[in-house]
Short mmCIF file of N, CA and C in Angstrom, two decimals:
data_model
loop_
_atom_site.label_atom_id
_atom_site.label_comp_id
_atom_site.label_asym_id
_atom_site.label_seq_id
_atom_site.Cartn_x
_atom_site.Cartn_y
_atom_site.Cartn_z
N MET A 12 -20.25 -28.06 18.05
CA MET A 12 -19.55 -27.58 18.51
C MET A 12 -19.09 -26.31 18.39
N LYS A 13 -18.67 -26.45 16.41
CA LYS A 13 -17.97 -25.83 16.05
C LYS A 13 -18.82 -24.13 16.06
N LYS A 14 -20.12 -23.86 16.50
CA LYS A 14 -20.36 -22.84 16.86
C LYS A 14 -20.40 -22.72 18.04
N ILE A 15 -20.02 -23.31 18.99
CA ILE A 15 -18.82 -23.10 20.66
C ILE A 15 -18.10 -22.75 20.23
N LEU A 16 -17.39 -22.62 19.09
CA LEU A 16 -15.79 -22.45 19.31
C LEU A 16 -16.02 -21.58 18.65
N PHE A 17 -16.58 -21.17 17.53
CA PHE A 17 -16.94 -19.40 16.55
C PHE A 17 -17.18 -18.80 17.39
N LEU A 18 -18.39 -18.99 18.62
CA LEU A 18 -18.52 -17.81 19.70
C LEU A 18 -17.65 -17.66 20.18
N LEU A 19 -16.29 -18.60 21.12
CA LEU A 19 -15.35 -18.51 22.49
C LEU A 19 -14.63 -17.87 21.14
N LEU A 20 -14.30 -17.84 19.99
CA LEU A 20 -12.92 -17.10 19.14
C LEU A 20 -13.43 -15.77 18.96
N LEU A 21 -14.76 -15.57 18.55
CA LEU A 21 -14.91 -14.44 17.84
C LEU A 21 -14.61 -13.03 18.67
N PRO A 22 -14.54 -13.15 19.82
CA PRO A 22 -14.46 -11.62 20.79
C PRO A 22 -12.80 -11.04 20.84
N ILE A 23 -12.06 -12.83 20.30
CA ILE A 23 -10.82 -12.61 20.28
C ILE A 23 -10.44 -11.93 18.95
N THR A 24 -10.96 -12.35 18.29
CA THR A 24 -10.91 -11.41 16.47
C THR A 24 -11.24 -10.58 16.63
N CYS A 25 -12.22 -9.85 17.16
CA CYS A 25 -13.01 -8.47 17.45
C CYS A 25 -11.72 -7.77 17.44
N PHE A 26 -11.58 -8.49 18.82
CA PHE A 26 -10.64 -7.48 19.77
C PHE A 26 -9.21 -6.88 19.15
N ALA A 27 -8.70 -7.87 18.01
CA ALA A 27 -7.52 -8.13 17.38
C ALA A 27 -7.79 -6.76 16.60
N GLN A 28 -8.67 -7.09 15.95
CA GLN A 28 -9.09 -6.09 14.66
C GLN A 28 -9.02 -4.49 14.98
N SER A 29 -9.73 -4.70 16.05
CA SER A 29 -10.22 -3.21 16.68
C SER A 29 -8.92 -2.46 17.06
N GLU A 30 -7.89 -3.67 17.37
CA GLU A 30 -7.03 -2.39 17.65
C GLU A 30 -6.11 -1.78 17.23
N ILE A 31 -6.58 -2.13 15.81
CA ILE A 31 -5.66 -1.33 14.41
C ILE A 31 -6.66 -0.64 14.10
N SER A 32 -7.99 -1.00 14.23
CA SER A 32 -9.10 -0.14 13.53
C SER A 32 -9.04 1.61 13.25
N ASN A 33 -8.54 2.41 14.46
CA ASN A 33 -8.22 3.55 14.48
C ASN A 33 -6.92 4.14 13.49
N PHE A 34 -6.14 3.22 13.52
CA PHE A 34 -5.42 3.78 12.33
C PHE A 34 -5.37 4.12 10.95
N TRP A 35 -6.88 4.08 10.75
CA TRP A 35 -7.08 4.90 9.62
C TRP A 35 -8.44 5.59 10.19
N GLU A 36 -8.45 6.57 10.79
CA GLU A 36 -8.62 7.79 10.99
C GLU A 36 -7.60 8.35 10.76
N TYR A 37 -8.48 9.33 9.99
CA TYR A 37 -7.65 10.59 9.38
C TYR A 37 -6.84 11.65 10.49
N GLY A 38 -5.63 12.10 10.42
CA GLY A 38 -5.44 12.69 11.46
C GLY A 38 -4.11 12.91 11.43
N THR A 39 -3.21 13.32 13.08
CA THR A 39 -2.12 13.40 13.23
C THR A 39 -1.70 12.49 14.19
N ARG A 40 -0.69 11.65 14.17
CA ARG A 40 -0.26 10.86 15.16
C ARG A 40 1.03 10.87 15.11
N GLY A 41 1.67 10.55 16.67
CA GLY A 41 2.97 10.24 16.95
C GLY A 41 3.75 9.53 15.82
N ILE A 42 5.02 9.60 15.46
CA ILE A 42 5.61 8.61 14.72
C ILE A 42 7.24 8.49 15.21
N SER A 43 7.72 7.43 15.18
CA SER A 43 9.21 7.05 15.52
C SER A 43 10.42 8.26 14.78
N GLU A 44 9.72 7.46 13.84
CA GLU A 44 10.25 8.81 12.59
C GLU A 44 9.93 9.06 11.13
N VAL A 45 10.11 10.40 11.05
CA VAL A 45 9.38 10.95 9.62
C VAL A 45 9.57 9.51 8.84
N ILE A 46 9.07 9.22 7.73
CA ILE A 46 8.71 8.60 6.54
C ILE A 46 9.43 9.13 5.70
N ASN A 47 10.71 7.94 5.11
CA ASN A 47 11.51 8.04 4.31
C ASN A 47 11.77 6.68 3.63
N ASP A 48 12.97 6.68 3.26
CA ASP A 48 12.89 5.24 2.14
C ASP A 48 13.86 4.12 2.99
N LYS A 49 14.27 5.14 3.91
CA LYS A 49 15.38 3.58 4.31
C LYS A 49 14.89 2.91 5.76
N ASN A 50 14.35 3.40 6.18
CA ASN A 50 13.42 2.36 7.10
C ASN A 50 12.47 1.34 6.63
N ASP A 51 12.64 0.30 7.63
CA ASP A 51 12.07 -0.85 6.89
C ASP A 51 10.60 -1.06 8.17
N SER A 52 10.72 -0.36 9.26
CA SER A 52 9.62 -0.60 10.16
C SER A 52 9.31 1.11 11.07
N TYR A 53 7.95 1.18 11.18
CA TYR A 53 7.84 2.67 11.95
C TYR A 53 6.87 2.07 13.51
N TRP A 54 7.19 2.91 14.31
CA TRP A 54 6.59 2.68 15.86
C TRP A 54 5.23 4.12 15.98
N ILE A 55 4.15 3.97 15.78
CA ILE A 55 3.07 4.50 15.35
C ILE A 55 2.22 4.86 16.95
N SER A 56 1.86 6.08 17.78
CA SER A 56 1.01 6.64 18.75
C SER A 56 -0.18 5.63 17.91
N ARG A 57 -1.42 5.47 18.49
CA ARG A 57 -2.18 5.07 18.92
C ARG A 57 -3.46 5.53 18.31
N ASP A 58 -3.14 7.08 19.42
CA ASP A 58 -4.25 8.31 19.25
C ASP A 58 -3.78 8.92 18.57
N LEU A 59 -4.85 9.99 17.79
CA LEU A 59 -4.69 11.08 17.30
C LEU A 59 -4.49 11.76 18.45
N ILE A 60 -3.36 12.74 17.97
CA ILE A 60 -2.38 13.98 18.53
C ILE A 60 -3.32 15.45 17.74
N GLN A 61 -4.10 15.97 18.57
CA GLN A 61 -4.22 17.29 18.31
C GLN A 61 -3.72 18.62 17.79
N GLU A 62 -2.93 18.74 19.20
CA GLU A 62 -2.00 19.86 18.50
C GLU A 62 -0.71 19.13 19.20
N PRO A 63 0.13 18.93 18.10
CA PRO A 63 1.16 18.48 17.57
C PRO A 63 2.21 20.12 18.46
N SER A 64 3.53 18.94 19.28
CA SER A 64 4.14 20.02 19.86
C SER A 64 5.76 19.63 19.45
N TYR A 65 6.24 19.29 19.86
CA TYR A 65 7.49 18.30 19.57
C TYR A 65 7.72 16.97 19.67
N GLY A 66 8.33 16.35 18.11
CA GLY A 66 8.97 14.87 18.32
C GLY A 66 8.78 14.59 16.73
N SER A 67 7.68 13.38 16.37
CA SER A 67 8.11 13.72 14.67
C SER A 67 6.45 12.97 14.97
N TYR A 68 5.68 13.47 13.24
CA TYR A 68 4.66 13.34 13.46
C TYR A 68 4.67 12.34 12.11
N LEU A 69 3.01 11.62 11.90
CA LEU A 69 2.66 11.34 10.67
C LEU A 69 1.23 11.77 10.49
N ASN A 70 0.84 12.09 9.58
CA ASN A 70 -0.44 12.48 9.30
C ASN A 70 -1.32 12.25 8.10
N LEU A 71 -2.33 11.29 8.12
CA LEU A 71 -3.01 10.76 6.76
C LEU A 71 -4.23 11.67 6.31
N LYS A 72 -4.36 11.98 5.13
CA LYS A 72 -5.07 12.72 4.69
C LYS A 72 -6.53 11.70 4.25
N ALA A 73 -7.71 12.24 3.71
CA ALA A 73 -9.32 11.83 3.62
C ALA A 73 -8.62 11.68 2.13
N ASP A 74 -7.86 12.24 1.73
CA ASP A 74 -7.01 12.16 -0.18
C ASP A 74 -6.46 11.64 -0.69
N GLY A 75 -5.84 10.64 0.21
CA GLY A 75 -5.06 9.33 -0.03
C GLY A 75 -3.64 10.30 0.33
N THR A 76 -3.41 11.18 0.80
CA THR A 76 -1.82 11.93 0.72
C THR A 76 -1.23 11.74 2.03
N PHE A 77 -0.28 12.07 2.45
CA PHE A 77 -0.12 12.04 4.08
C PHE A 77 1.25 12.89 3.63
N ASN A 78 1.69 13.42 5.62
CA ASN A 78 2.53 14.42 5.39
C ASN A 78 3.76 13.60 6.07
N SER A 79 4.88 14.04 6.72
CA SER A 79 5.46 13.49 7.83
C SER A 79 6.15 13.92 8.28
N TRP A 80 6.25 14.57 9.34
CA TRP A 80 7.67 15.92 9.84
C TRP A 80 8.24 15.54 11.17
N ASN A 81 9.17 16.57 11.28
CA ASN A 81 9.98 16.31 12.94
C ASN A 81 9.81 17.58 13.38
N SER A 82 10.36 18.10 14.62
CA SER A 82 9.66 19.26 15.57
C SER A 82 10.78 19.60 16.59
N ALA A 83 11.44 20.69 17.15
CA ALA A 83 11.96 20.68 18.26
C ALA A 83 11.74 21.48 18.72
N GLU A 84 12.11 21.36 20.09
CA GLU A 84 11.43 22.52 21.09
C GLU A 84 13.44 24.06 20.45
N CYS A 85 13.97 23.62 20.42
CA CYS A 85 15.25 24.35 19.77
C CYS A 85 15.12 24.44 17.83
N ALA A 86 15.49 25.71 17.96
CA ALA A 86 15.00 25.97 16.24
C ALA A 86 16.52 25.58 15.71
N ASN A 87 17.46 25.29 16.47
CA ASN A 87 18.78 25.02 15.70
C ASN A 87 19.02 23.38 15.59
N ASP A 88 18.37 22.94 14.67
CA ASP A 88 18.37 21.41 14.70
C ASP A 88 18.46 21.38 13.19
N CYS A 89 18.20 19.62 13.14
CA CYS A 89 17.97 18.93 11.32
C CYS A 89 16.79 18.68 12.11
N PHE A 90 15.90 19.34 10.78
CA PHE A 90 14.25 19.19 10.36
C PHE A 90 14.09 18.31 9.05
N TYR A 91 13.28 17.26 8.88
CA TYR A 91 13.10 16.68 8.02
C TYR A 91 11.57 16.63 7.90
N HIS A 92 11.64 16.68 6.72
CA HIS A 92 10.23 16.48 5.62
C HIS A 92 10.08 15.46 4.47
N SER A 93 8.65 15.01 5.09
CA SER A 93 8.28 14.21 3.96
C SER A 93 7.12 14.26 3.49
N ASN A 94 6.54 14.31 1.92
CA ASN A 94 4.94 13.81 1.63
C ASN A 94 5.01 13.13 0.63
N GLY A 95 3.73 12.13 0.74
CA GLY A 95 3.45 11.15 -0.84
C GLY A 95 2.14 10.63 -0.65
N THR A 96 1.83 9.65 -1.01
CA THR A 96 0.77 8.82 -1.11
C THR A 96 0.26 7.75 -0.10
N PHE A 97 -0.85 6.99 0.02
CA PHE A 97 -0.95 5.83 0.22
C PHE A 97 -2.25 5.50 -0.08
N LYS A 98 -2.68 4.08 0.10
CA LYS A 98 -3.60 2.97 -0.55
C LYS A 98 -3.55 2.01 0.67
N LYS A 99 -4.64 2.06 0.43
CA LYS A 99 -5.12 0.92 1.63
C LYS A 99 -5.23 -0.22 0.91
N ILE A 100 -4.23 -1.12 1.31
CA ILE A 100 -4.46 -2.45 0.78
C ILE A 100 -5.81 -3.44 1.32
N ASP A 101 -5.38 -3.20 2.56
CA ASP A 101 -6.61 -4.29 3.30
C ASP A 101 -6.90 -3.43 4.95
N GLU A 102 -7.30 -4.04 5.63
CA GLU A 102 -7.50 -3.70 7.04
C GLU A 102 -5.56 -4.03 7.35
N THR A 103 -5.00 -4.41 7.54
CA THR A 103 -3.45 -4.17 8.00
C THR A 103 -2.75 -4.17 7.58
N HIS A 104 -2.56 -3.62 6.09
CA HIS A 104 -1.78 -3.39 4.96
C HIS A 104 -1.95 -2.28 4.26
N ILE A 105 -1.11 -1.60 4.22
CA ILE A 105 -1.03 -0.26 3.66
C ILE A 105 0.26 0.14 2.58
N ARG A 106 -0.20 0.30 1.76
CA ARG A 106 1.47 0.62 0.40
C ARG A 106 1.29 2.37 0.48
N LEU A 107 3.53 2.97 0.76
CA LEU A 107 3.62 4.10 0.65
C LEU A 107 4.27 4.43 -0.90
N GLN A 108 3.87 5.64 -0.94
CA GLN A 108 4.94 6.34 -1.74
C GLN A 108 5.30 7.70 -1.46
N ILE A 109 6.62 7.74 -2.04
CA ILE A 109 7.51 9.20 -1.37
C ILE A 109 7.23 10.16 -2.61
N ASN A 110 6.63 11.57 -2.15
CA ASN A 110 7.06 12.39 -3.69
C ASN A 110 7.68 13.10 -2.89
N SER A 111 8.09 13.61 -2.10
CA SER A 111 9.78 14.72 -1.95
C SER A 111 10.08 14.28 -0.10
N PHE A 112 11.14 14.17 -0.25
CA PHE A 112 11.82 14.62 1.33
C PHE A 112 12.68 15.46 1.36
N TRP A 113 13.10 16.32 2.28
CA TRP A 113 13.82 17.58 2.69
C TRP A 113 13.85 17.78 4.10
N GLN A 114 15.27 17.90 4.03
CA GLN A 114 15.40 18.96 5.52
C GLN A 114 16.26 20.17 5.19
N THR A 115 15.80 20.63 6.40
CA THR A 115 16.11 22.00 6.60
C THR A 115 16.58 22.80 8.30
N GLY A 116 17.68 23.29 8.24
CA GLY A 116 18.25 24.16 9.33
C GLY A 116 19.21 23.89 9.85
N VAL A 117 20.31 24.47 10.58
CA VAL A 117 21.57 25.01 10.59
C VAL A 117 21.88 23.66 10.95
N LEU A 118 22.05 22.43 11.75
CA LEU A 118 22.26 21.26 11.61
C LEU A 118 22.40 20.49 10.70
N CYS A 119 21.90 20.59 9.94
CA CYS A 119 22.09 19.58 8.79
C CYS A 119 23.25 18.96 8.23
N PRO A 120 23.40 17.76 7.75
CA PRO A 120 24.67 17.73 7.08
C PRO A 120 25.31 18.75 5.95
N ASP A 121 23.86 18.34 4.93
CA ASP A 121 23.95 18.89 3.56
C ASP A 121 23.13 20.02 3.46
N ARG A 122 23.05 21.10 4.96
CA ARG A 122 22.31 22.09 4.96
C ARG A 122 20.59 21.47 4.28
N GLU A 123 20.52 22.52 3.17
CA GLU A 123 19.27 22.39 2.60
C GLU A 123 19.46 21.26 1.04
N LYS A 124 18.42 20.09 1.93
CA LYS A 124 18.53 19.39 0.95
C LYS A 124 17.30 18.47 0.26
N ASN A 125 16.93 18.07 -0.94
CA ASN A 125 15.83 18.06 -1.30
C ASN A 125 15.65 16.89 -2.21
N ASN A 126 14.76 16.17 -2.35
CA ASN A 126 14.65 15.19 -3.38
C ASN A 126 13.13 14.99 -3.52
N SER A 127 12.99 15.44 -4.99
CA SER A 127 11.26 15.43 -5.47
C SER A 127 11.29 14.03 -6.20
N LYS A 128 12.03 12.95 -6.17
CA LYS A 128 11.70 11.96 -7.15
C LYS A 128 10.93 11.27 -6.35
N SER A 129 9.77 10.47 -6.77
CA SER A 129 9.12 9.71 -5.98
C SER A 129 9.66 8.04 -6.24
N ARG A 130 9.56 7.58 -4.75
CA ARG A 130 9.85 6.11 -4.20
C ARG A 130 8.58 5.45 -4.06
N ASP A 131 8.34 4.42 -4.83
CA ASP A 131 7.43 3.80 -4.41
C ASP A 131 8.07 2.69 -2.34
N LEU A 132 7.65 3.04 -1.26
CA LEU A 132 8.30 1.63 -0.44
C LEU A 132 7.66 0.82 0.17
N GLY A 133 6.44 0.37 -0.98
CA GLY A 133 6.16 -0.66 -0.77
C GLY A 133 4.68 -0.73 0.08
N ILE A 134 4.66 -2.13 0.75
CA ILE A 134 3.64 -2.52 1.06
C ILE A 134 4.28 -2.65 2.84
N PHE A 135 3.19 -2.45 3.79
CA PHE A 135 3.79 -1.96 5.19
C PHE A 135 2.93 -3.00 5.58
N GLU A 136 2.91 -3.96 6.66
CA GLU A 136 1.85 -4.43 7.69
C GLU A 136 1.78 -3.38 8.56
N ILE A 137 0.18 -3.60 9.19
CA ILE A 137 0.14 -2.89 10.47
C ILE A 137 -0.44 -3.86 11.07
N LYS A 138 -0.25 -3.38 12.73
CA LYS A 138 0.17 -4.82 13.60
C LYS A 138 0.37 -3.58 15.17
N THR A 139 -0.40 -4.42 16.00
CA THR A 139 -0.02 -3.51 17.45
C THR A 139 1.13 -4.36 18.24
N ASP A 140 1.67 -3.53 18.80
CA ASP A 140 3.21 -4.15 19.10
C ASP A 140 2.04 -4.28 20.86
N GLU A 141 3.17 -4.93 21.75
CA GLU A 141 3.15 -4.88 23.33
C GLU A 141 3.24 -3.35 24.00
N ASP A 142 3.73 -2.76 23.62
CA ASP A 142 3.71 -1.56 23.97
C ASP A 142 2.46 -0.38 24.07
N ASP A 143 0.99 -1.52 23.13
CA ASP A 143 0.19 -0.66 23.02
C ASP A 143 0.70 0.80 21.95
N SER A 144 1.59 1.11 21.12
CA SER A 144 1.20 1.16 19.67
C SER A 144 1.25 0.58 18.78
N ILE A 145 1.30 1.76 17.70
CA ILE A 145 0.67 0.40 16.36
C ILE A 145 2.36 0.24 15.81
N VAL A 146 2.64 -0.54 15.02
CA VAL A 146 3.65 -0.64 14.44
C VAL A 146 3.59 -1.20 12.29
N MET A 147 4.26 -0.14 11.90
CA MET A 147 3.92 -0.44 10.39
C MET A 147 5.30 -0.85 10.12
N LYS A 148 5.48 -2.08 9.64
CA LYS A 148 6.53 -3.04 8.80
C LYS A 148 6.36 -3.82 7.70
N ARG A 149 7.48 -3.41 6.82
CA ARG A 149 7.38 -3.84 5.27
C ARG A 149 7.69 -5.26 5.14
N GLN A 150 6.57 -4.87 4.25
CA GLN A 150 6.36 -6.81 3.64
C GLN A 150 7.08 -6.48 1.83
N SER A 151 8.58 -7.04 1.79
CA SER A 151 8.56 -7.03 0.95
C SER A 151 8.22 -8.49 -0.58
N SER A 152 7.71 -9.55 0.41
CA SER A 152 6.42 -10.50 -0.47
C SER A 152 5.55 -10.05 -0.79
N LEU A 153 4.94 -9.20 -0.12
CA LEU A 153 3.98 -8.58 -0.90
C LEU A 153 3.20 -8.01 -1.93
N ILE A 154 4.71 -7.17 -2.08
CA ILE A 154 5.30 -6.05 -3.52
C ILE A 154 4.45 -6.66 -4.55
N MET A 155 5.49 -8.33 -4.64
CA MET A 155 5.60 -8.56 -5.47
C MET A 155 4.43 -9.29 -5.98
N ARG A 156 3.32 -9.91 -5.14
CA ARG A 156 2.22 -10.33 -5.21
C ARG A 156 1.24 -9.42 -5.23
N VAL A 157 1.48 -7.95 -5.07
CA VAL A 157 0.40 -7.23 -5.79
C VAL A 157 0.65 -6.90 -7.01
N GLU A 158 2.37 -6.81 -7.15
CA GLU A 158 3.20 -6.46 -8.86
C GLU A 158 1.88 -7.49 -9.58
N LEU A 159 2.36 -8.56 -9.17
CA LEU A 159 1.89 -9.99 -9.95
C LEU A 159 0.22 -9.64 -10.12
N ASP A 160 -0.50 -9.35 -9.36
CA ASP A 160 -1.53 -9.14 -9.60
C ASP A 160 -2.18 -7.99 -10.72
N GLU A 161 -1.32 -6.89 -10.24
CA GLU A 161 -1.43 -6.01 -11.46
C GLU A 161 -1.67 -6.42 -12.69
N VAL A 162 -0.69 -7.30 -13.01
CA VAL A 162 0.14 -7.98 -14.15
C VAL A 162 -0.29 -8.61 -14.69
N VAL A 163 -0.86 -9.84 -13.77
CA VAL A 163 -2.41 -10.87 -14.40
C VAL A 163 -3.33 -10.12 -15.04
N ARG A 164 -4.12 -8.90 -14.29
CA ARG A 164 -5.12 -8.10 -14.43
C ARG A 164 -4.90 -7.29 -15.97
N ALA A 165 -4.07 -6.97 -16.03
CA ALA A 165 -3.37 -6.33 -17.74
C ALA A 165 -3.95 -6.80 -18.51
N ILE A 166 -3.03 -8.27 -18.38
CA ILE A 166 -2.99 -8.92 -19.10
C ILE A 166 -4.34 -10.00 -20.13
N THR A 167 -4.92 -10.34 -18.87
CA THR A 167 -6.73 -10.83 -18.71
C THR A 167 -7.31 -9.13 -19.50
N SER A 168 -7.40 -8.81 -19.50
CA SER A 168 -7.84 -7.59 -20.21
C SER A 168 -7.10 -7.44 -21.19
N LEU A 169 -6.46 -7.47 -21.47
CA LEU A 169 -5.76 -7.27 -23.33
C LEU A 169 -6.30 -8.25 -23.97
N MET A 170 -6.20 -9.35 -23.45
CA MET A 170 -6.88 -10.65 -24.10
C MET A 170 -7.89 -10.79 -24.69
N GLU A 171 -9.26 -10.05 -23.56
CA GLU A 171 -10.37 -10.28 -23.44
C GLU A 171 -11.11 -9.23 -25.04
N ALA A 172 -10.08 -7.72 -24.46
CA ALA A 172 -10.47 -7.00 -25.90
C ALA A 172 -9.94 -7.24 -27.58
N ALA A 173 -8.60 -8.65 -27.15
CA ALA A 173 -8.18 -8.95 -28.52
C ALA A 173 -9.16 -10.33 -28.76
N PHE A 174 -9.26 -10.95 -28.63
CA PHE A 174 -10.31 -11.92 -28.75
C PHE A 174 -11.78 -11.69 -29.20
N THR A 175 -12.71 -10.30 -28.30
CA THR A 175 -13.13 -9.37 -28.87
C THR A 175 -12.77 -9.00 -30.49
N ASP A 176 -12.17 -8.35 -30.61
CA ASP A 176 -11.92 -7.61 -31.80
C ASP A 176 -11.96 -8.98 -32.70
N LEU A 177 -11.21 -10.09 -32.38
CA LEU A 177 -11.25 -10.76 -33.12
C LEU A 177 -13.01 -11.71 -33.29
N TYR A 178 -13.09 -11.57 -32.68
CA TYR A 178 -14.79 -12.21 -32.86
C TYR A 178 -15.65 -11.31 -33.66
N TYR A 179 -14.91 -10.04 -33.48
CA TYR A 179 -16.50 -8.85 -34.39
C TYR A 179 -15.67 -9.51 -35.68
N VAL A 180 -14.29 -9.16 -36.19
CA VAL A 180 -13.68 -9.35 -37.53
C VAL A 180 -14.45 -10.93 -38.08
N VAL A 181 -14.44 -12.04 -37.32
CA VAL A 181 -14.82 -13.14 -38.42
C VAL A 181 -16.27 -13.04 -38.27
N ALA A 182 -17.10 -12.53 -37.76
CA ALA A 182 -18.35 -12.31 -37.77
C ALA A 182 -18.92 -11.23 -38.40
N LYS A 183 -18.23 -10.17 -38.55
CA LYS A 183 -18.26 -9.50 -39.77
C LYS A 183 -18.05 -10.08 -41.38
N MET A 184 -16.86 -10.81 -41.09
CA MET A 184 -16.52 -11.55 -42.82
C MET A 184 -17.29 -12.48 -43.52
N GLY A 185 -18.56 -12.79 -41.88
CA GLY A 185 -19.55 -14.17 -42.28
C GLY A 185 -18.95 -15.45 -42.24
N TYR A 186 -17.54 -15.73 -41.37
CA TYR A 186 -17.35 -16.99 -41.17
C TYR A 186 -17.98 -17.15 -39.91
N SER A 187 -17.46 -18.91 -39.88
CA SER A 187 -18.02 -19.44 -38.33
C SER A 187 -17.09 -19.57 -37.25
N LEU A 188 -16.88 -19.85 -36.31
CA LEU A 188 -15.70 -20.50 -35.61
C LEU A 188 -15.74 -22.19 -35.79
N ILE A 189 -17.15 -22.58 -35.70
CA ILE A 189 -16.58 -23.95 -35.75
C ILE A 189 -16.67 -24.43 -37.06
N PRO A 190 -15.90 -25.09 -37.06
CA PRO A 190 -15.67 -25.68 -38.74
C PRO A 190 -17.47 -26.79 -39.16
N LYS A 191 -17.65 -26.78 -40.57
CA LYS A 191 -18.94 -27.65 -40.87
C LYS A 191 -18.11 -28.91 -40.73
N GLN A 192 -17.12 -29.14 -41.45
CA GLN A 192 -16.61 -30.55 -41.16
C GLN A 192 -15.48 -31.02 -40.59
N PRO A 193 -15.65 -31.64 -39.46
CA PRO A 193 -14.75 -32.22 -38.28
C PRO A 193 -13.13 -32.26 -38.92
N TYR A 194 -12.50 -32.04 -39.08
CA TYR A 194 -10.78 -31.83 -39.34
C TYR A 194 -10.43 -33.47 -39.53
N ASN A 195 -10.18 -33.87 -40.30
CA ASN A 195 -9.32 -35.55 -40.79
C ASN A 195 -8.10 -35.35 -41.34
N PRO A 196 -6.82 -35.48 -40.73
CA PRO A 196 -5.44 -35.43 -41.21
C PRO A 196 -5.52 -36.39 -42.65
N LEU A 197 -6.36 -37.04 -42.58
CA LEU A 197 -6.04 -38.76 -43.61
C LEU A 197 -6.64 -37.97 -44.77
N ASN A 198 -7.51 -37.06 -44.67
CA ASN A 198 -8.49 -36.83 -45.93
C ASN A 198 -7.23 -35.78 -46.76
N THR A 199 -6.54 -35.99 -47.80
CA THR A 199 -5.49 -34.73 -48.53
C THR A 199 -6.43 -34.26 -49.61
N ILE A 200 -6.09 -33.55 -49.88
CA ILE A 200 -5.66 -33.25 -51.12
C ILE A 200 -4.97 -33.58 -52.24
N ASP A 201 -5.07 -34.27 -53.41
CA ASP A 201 -4.42 -34.68 -54.42
C ASP A 201 -4.35 -33.58 -55.47
#
């Protein structure tokens, strides 16, 4: 019975996974807005765009960097640009960091504005939407979990190094870590 259930669920699982698997293909896609530190979700087109014309775009590169920008038919507009790095957490999660965000154009509220301060945007879940686009939505609880995992790994590594050093010192001095006689609190020296 378990084998039959597994065989029935396998096509559904594989189909759901393949719906976003092309997200990890490097190249340019349409996006709802330029990547910034204010939005919690973005809609991304499923297919790569060979020659972008007008709209907002996201370009993922094989070296772990991204560019995001917008363009319009008329040059009298405000254009936004961002670049940064991304890290694939697993098939359905990505971590983004903006390295710089700037705007140019005659219709920008602050004219030329550039923010080169790196900002961790956190972890985004990648899934499909009912209109056949990909949704990338910030997952605040995962940020804490990933950072906690990194802290635990660092503490474990430091403890292993400390115990290795302690063992080396004890061995060098010729002491044994195992006592020769069991400790008995009733045996006291007068």
